mmCIF file of C-alpha atoms in Angstrom:
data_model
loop_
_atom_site.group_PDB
_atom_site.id
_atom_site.type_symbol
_atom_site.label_atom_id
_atom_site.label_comp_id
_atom_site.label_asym_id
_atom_site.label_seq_id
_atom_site.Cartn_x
_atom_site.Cartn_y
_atom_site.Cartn_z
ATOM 1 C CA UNK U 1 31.333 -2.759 -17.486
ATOM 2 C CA UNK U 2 33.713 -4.188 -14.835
ATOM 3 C CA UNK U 3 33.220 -8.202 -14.062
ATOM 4 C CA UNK U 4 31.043 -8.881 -10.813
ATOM 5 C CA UNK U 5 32.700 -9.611 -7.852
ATOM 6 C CA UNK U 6 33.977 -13.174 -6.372
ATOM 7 C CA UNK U 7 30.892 -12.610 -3.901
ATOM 8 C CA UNK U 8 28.627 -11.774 -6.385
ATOM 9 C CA UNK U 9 29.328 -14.244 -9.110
ATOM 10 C CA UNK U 10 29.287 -16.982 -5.896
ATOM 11 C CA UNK U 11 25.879 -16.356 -5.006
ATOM 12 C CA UNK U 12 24.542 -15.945 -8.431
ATOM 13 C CA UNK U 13 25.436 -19.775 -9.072
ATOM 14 C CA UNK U 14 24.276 -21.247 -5.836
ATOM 15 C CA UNK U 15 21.171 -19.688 -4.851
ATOM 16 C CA UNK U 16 20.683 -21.850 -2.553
ATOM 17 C CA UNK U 17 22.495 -18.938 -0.028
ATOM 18 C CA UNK U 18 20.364 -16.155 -0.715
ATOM 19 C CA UNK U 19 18.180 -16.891 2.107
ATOM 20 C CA UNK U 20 20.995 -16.730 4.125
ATOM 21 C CA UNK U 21 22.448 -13.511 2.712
ATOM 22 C CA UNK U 22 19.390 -12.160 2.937
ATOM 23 C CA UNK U 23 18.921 -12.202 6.564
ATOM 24 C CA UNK U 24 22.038 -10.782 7.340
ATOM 25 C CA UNK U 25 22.164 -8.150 5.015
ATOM 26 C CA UNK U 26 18.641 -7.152 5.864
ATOM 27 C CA UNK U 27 19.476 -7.568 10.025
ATOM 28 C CA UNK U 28 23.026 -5.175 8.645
ATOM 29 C CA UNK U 29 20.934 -2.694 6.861
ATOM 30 C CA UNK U 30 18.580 -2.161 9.718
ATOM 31 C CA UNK U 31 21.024 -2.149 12.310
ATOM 32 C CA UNK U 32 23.566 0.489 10.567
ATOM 33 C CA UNK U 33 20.535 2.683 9.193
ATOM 34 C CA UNK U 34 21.324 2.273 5.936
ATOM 35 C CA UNK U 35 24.677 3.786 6.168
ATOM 36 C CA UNK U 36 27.497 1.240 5.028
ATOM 37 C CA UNK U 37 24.929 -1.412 3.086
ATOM 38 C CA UNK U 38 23.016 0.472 0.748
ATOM 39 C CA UNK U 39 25.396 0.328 -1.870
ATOM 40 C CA UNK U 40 28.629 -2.009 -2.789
ATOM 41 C CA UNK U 41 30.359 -0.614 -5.718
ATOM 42 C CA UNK U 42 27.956 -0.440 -8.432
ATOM 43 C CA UNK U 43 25.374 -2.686 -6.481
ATOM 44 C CA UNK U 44 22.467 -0.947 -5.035
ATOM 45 C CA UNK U 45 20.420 -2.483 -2.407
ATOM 46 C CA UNK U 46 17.201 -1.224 -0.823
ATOM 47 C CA UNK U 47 14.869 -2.814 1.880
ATOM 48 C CA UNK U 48 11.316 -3.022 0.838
ATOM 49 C CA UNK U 49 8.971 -3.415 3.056
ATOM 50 C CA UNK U 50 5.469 -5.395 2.305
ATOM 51 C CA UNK U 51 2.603 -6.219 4.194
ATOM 52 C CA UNK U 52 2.147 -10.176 4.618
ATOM 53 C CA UNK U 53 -0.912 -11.290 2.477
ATOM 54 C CA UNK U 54 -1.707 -13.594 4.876
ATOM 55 C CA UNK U 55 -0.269 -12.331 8.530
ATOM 56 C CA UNK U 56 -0.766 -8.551 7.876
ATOM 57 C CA UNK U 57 2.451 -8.043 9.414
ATOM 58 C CA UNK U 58 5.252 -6.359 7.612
ATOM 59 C CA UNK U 59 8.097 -7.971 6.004
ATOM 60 C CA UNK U 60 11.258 -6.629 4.662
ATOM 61 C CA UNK U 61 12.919 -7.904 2.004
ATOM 62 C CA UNK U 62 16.196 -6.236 0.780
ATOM 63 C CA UNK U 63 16.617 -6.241 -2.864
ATOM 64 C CA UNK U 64 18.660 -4.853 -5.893
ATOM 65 C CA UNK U 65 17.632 -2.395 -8.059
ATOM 66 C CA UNK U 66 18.081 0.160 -10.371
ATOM 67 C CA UNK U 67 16.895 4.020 -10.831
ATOM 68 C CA UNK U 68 14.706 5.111 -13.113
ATOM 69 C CA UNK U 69 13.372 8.632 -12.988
ATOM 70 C CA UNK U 70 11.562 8.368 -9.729
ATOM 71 C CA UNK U 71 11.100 4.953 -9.934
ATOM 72 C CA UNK U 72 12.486 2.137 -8.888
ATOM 73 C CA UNK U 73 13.043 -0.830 -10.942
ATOM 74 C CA UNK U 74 13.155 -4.371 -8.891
ATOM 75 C CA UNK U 75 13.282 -8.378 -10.056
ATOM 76 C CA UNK U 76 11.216 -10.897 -8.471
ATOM 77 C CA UNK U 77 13.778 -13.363 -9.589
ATOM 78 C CA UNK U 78 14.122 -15.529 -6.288
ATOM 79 C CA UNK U 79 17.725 -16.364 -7.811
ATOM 80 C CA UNK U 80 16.139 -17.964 -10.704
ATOM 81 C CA UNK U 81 14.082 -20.418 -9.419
ATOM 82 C CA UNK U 82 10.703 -21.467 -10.340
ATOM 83 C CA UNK U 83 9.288 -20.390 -6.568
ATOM 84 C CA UNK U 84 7.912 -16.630 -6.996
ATOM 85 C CA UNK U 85 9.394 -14.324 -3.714
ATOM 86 C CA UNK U 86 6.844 -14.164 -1.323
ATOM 87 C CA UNK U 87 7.312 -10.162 -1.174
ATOM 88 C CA UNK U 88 5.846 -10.242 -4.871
ATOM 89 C CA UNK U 89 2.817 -12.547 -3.804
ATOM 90 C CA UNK U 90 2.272 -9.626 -1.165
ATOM 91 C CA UNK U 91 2.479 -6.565 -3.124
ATOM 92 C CA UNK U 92 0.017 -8.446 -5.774
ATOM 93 C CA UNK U 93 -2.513 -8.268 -2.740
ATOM 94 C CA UNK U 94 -1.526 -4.955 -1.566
ATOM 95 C CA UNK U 95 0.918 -3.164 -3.912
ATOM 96 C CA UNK U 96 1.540 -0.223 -1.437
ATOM 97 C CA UNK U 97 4.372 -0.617 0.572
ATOM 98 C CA UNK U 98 8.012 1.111 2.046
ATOM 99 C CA UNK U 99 11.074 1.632 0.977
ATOM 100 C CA UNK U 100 14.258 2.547 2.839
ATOM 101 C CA UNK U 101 17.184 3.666 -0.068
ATOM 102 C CA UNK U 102 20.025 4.120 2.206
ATOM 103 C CA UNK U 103 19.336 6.355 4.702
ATOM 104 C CA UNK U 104 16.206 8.027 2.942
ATOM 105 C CA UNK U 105 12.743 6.847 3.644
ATOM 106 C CA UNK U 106 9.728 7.004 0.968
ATOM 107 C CA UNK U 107 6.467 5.148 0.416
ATOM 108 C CA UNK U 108 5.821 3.529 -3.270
ATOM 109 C CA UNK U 109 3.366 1.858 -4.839
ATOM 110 C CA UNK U 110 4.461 -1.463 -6.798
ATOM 111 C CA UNK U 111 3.045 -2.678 -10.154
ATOM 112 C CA UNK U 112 4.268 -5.030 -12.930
ATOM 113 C CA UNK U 113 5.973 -3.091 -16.179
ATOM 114 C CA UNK U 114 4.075 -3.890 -19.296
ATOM 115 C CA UNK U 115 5.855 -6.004 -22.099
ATOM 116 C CA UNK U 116 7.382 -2.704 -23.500
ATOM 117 C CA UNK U 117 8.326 -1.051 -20.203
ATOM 118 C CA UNK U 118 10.268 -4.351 -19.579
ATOM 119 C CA UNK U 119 11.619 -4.887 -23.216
ATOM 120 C CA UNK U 120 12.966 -0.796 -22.660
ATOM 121 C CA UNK U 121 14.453 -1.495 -18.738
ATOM 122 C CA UNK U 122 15.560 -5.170 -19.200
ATOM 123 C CA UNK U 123 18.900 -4.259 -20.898
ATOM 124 C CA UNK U 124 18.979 -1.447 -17.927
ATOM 125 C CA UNK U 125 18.623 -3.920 -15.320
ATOM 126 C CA UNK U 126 21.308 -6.627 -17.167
ATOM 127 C CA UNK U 127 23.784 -3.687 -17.424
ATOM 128 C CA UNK U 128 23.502 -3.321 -13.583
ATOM 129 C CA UNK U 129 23.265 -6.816 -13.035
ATOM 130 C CA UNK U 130 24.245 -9.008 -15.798
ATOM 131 C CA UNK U 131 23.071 -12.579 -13.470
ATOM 132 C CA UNK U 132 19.520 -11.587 -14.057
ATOM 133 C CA UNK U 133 19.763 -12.965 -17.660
ATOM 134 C CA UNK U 134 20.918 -16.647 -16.400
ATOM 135 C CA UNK U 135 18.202 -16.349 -13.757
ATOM 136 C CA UNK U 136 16.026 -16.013 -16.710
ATOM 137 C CA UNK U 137 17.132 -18.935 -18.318
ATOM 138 C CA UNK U 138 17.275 -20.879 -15.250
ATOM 139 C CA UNK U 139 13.176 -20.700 -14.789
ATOM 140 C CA UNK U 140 9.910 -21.533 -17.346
ATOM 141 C CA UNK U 141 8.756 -18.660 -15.590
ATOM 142 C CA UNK U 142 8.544 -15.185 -17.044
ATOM 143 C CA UNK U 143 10.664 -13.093 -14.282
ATOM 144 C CA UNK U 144 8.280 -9.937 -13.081
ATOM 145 C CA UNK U 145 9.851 -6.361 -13.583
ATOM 146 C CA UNK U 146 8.549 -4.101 -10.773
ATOM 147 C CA UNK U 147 8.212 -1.076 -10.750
ATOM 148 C CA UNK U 148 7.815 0.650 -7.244
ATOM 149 C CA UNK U 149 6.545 3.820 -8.329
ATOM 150 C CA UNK U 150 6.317 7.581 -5.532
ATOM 151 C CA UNK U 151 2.947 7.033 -3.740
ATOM 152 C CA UNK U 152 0.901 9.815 -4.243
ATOM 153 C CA UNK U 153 0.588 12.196 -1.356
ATOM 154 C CA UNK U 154 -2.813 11.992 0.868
ATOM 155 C CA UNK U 155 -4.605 15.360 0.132
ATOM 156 C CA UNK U 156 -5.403 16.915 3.715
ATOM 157 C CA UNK U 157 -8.962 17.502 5.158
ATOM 158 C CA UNK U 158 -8.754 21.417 4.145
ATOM 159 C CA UNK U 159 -8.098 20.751 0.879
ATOM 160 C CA UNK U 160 -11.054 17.973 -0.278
#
């Protein structure tokens, strides 16, 4: 596994900036489409988008992530602090939500792995992103695994 970049290991140790870095990447991947931001070397970044527990409005949220099957496989680390990301507290009230991979659009549903689901991906997820293990160890909290899994097609009228 190559070592993570200057940029990477920076914000991994002060995440303090990852609001920051947030906006603009989200305001980036929006703007370009997806095209250009999506990925950075072996970091892949999608934009989920939630519905706001409390406003009912959406909110997007770019995050890393890794593949599995047709899943997705996301960390609500919040840089290792002990505050849980709001876009967690909002799919725990309404797990169905957006996601933009790039270019290519899909709805998901989100739910939390089990204990062996995240015992099986965890060493997936530190491969891709080896910072998710201090993040761990930064927090008394237990990190959530998500798993943002195809959302089942509506059946139409005809067919009921």
């Amino acid at each position: 596994m190559s070592s993570p970049s200057p940029l990477r290991r920076f914000i991994a140790s002060h995440p303090g900036v990852v609001p920051a870095v947030t906006r603009v990447h989200r305001w980036l991947y929006q703007a370009l489409g997806g095209r250009l931001v999506a990925q950075a070397g072996a970091t892949k970044i999608l934009l989920l988008t939630t519905t706001g527990r409390k406003s009912g409005e959406p909110r997007v949220t770019p995050l890393l992530y890794v593949d599995d099957g047709p899943r997705l496989v996301v960390v609500a680390s919040n840089g290792g602090t002990e505050r849980v990301p709001a876009w967690w507290h909002n799919l725990q009230a309404d797990p169905n939500a957006h996601v933009q991979c790039g270019r290519e659009h899909r709805d998901v549903v989100a739910r939390e792995a089990t204990p062996p689901e995240v015992e099986a991906l965890w060493p997936k997820l530190t491969a891709a992103y080896e910072f998710f293990d201090e993040y761990q160890s930064r927090t008394k909290r237990t990190i959530p695994v998500v798993l943002l899994e195809p959302a089942k097609p509506e059946m139409p009228p005809a067919a009921r």
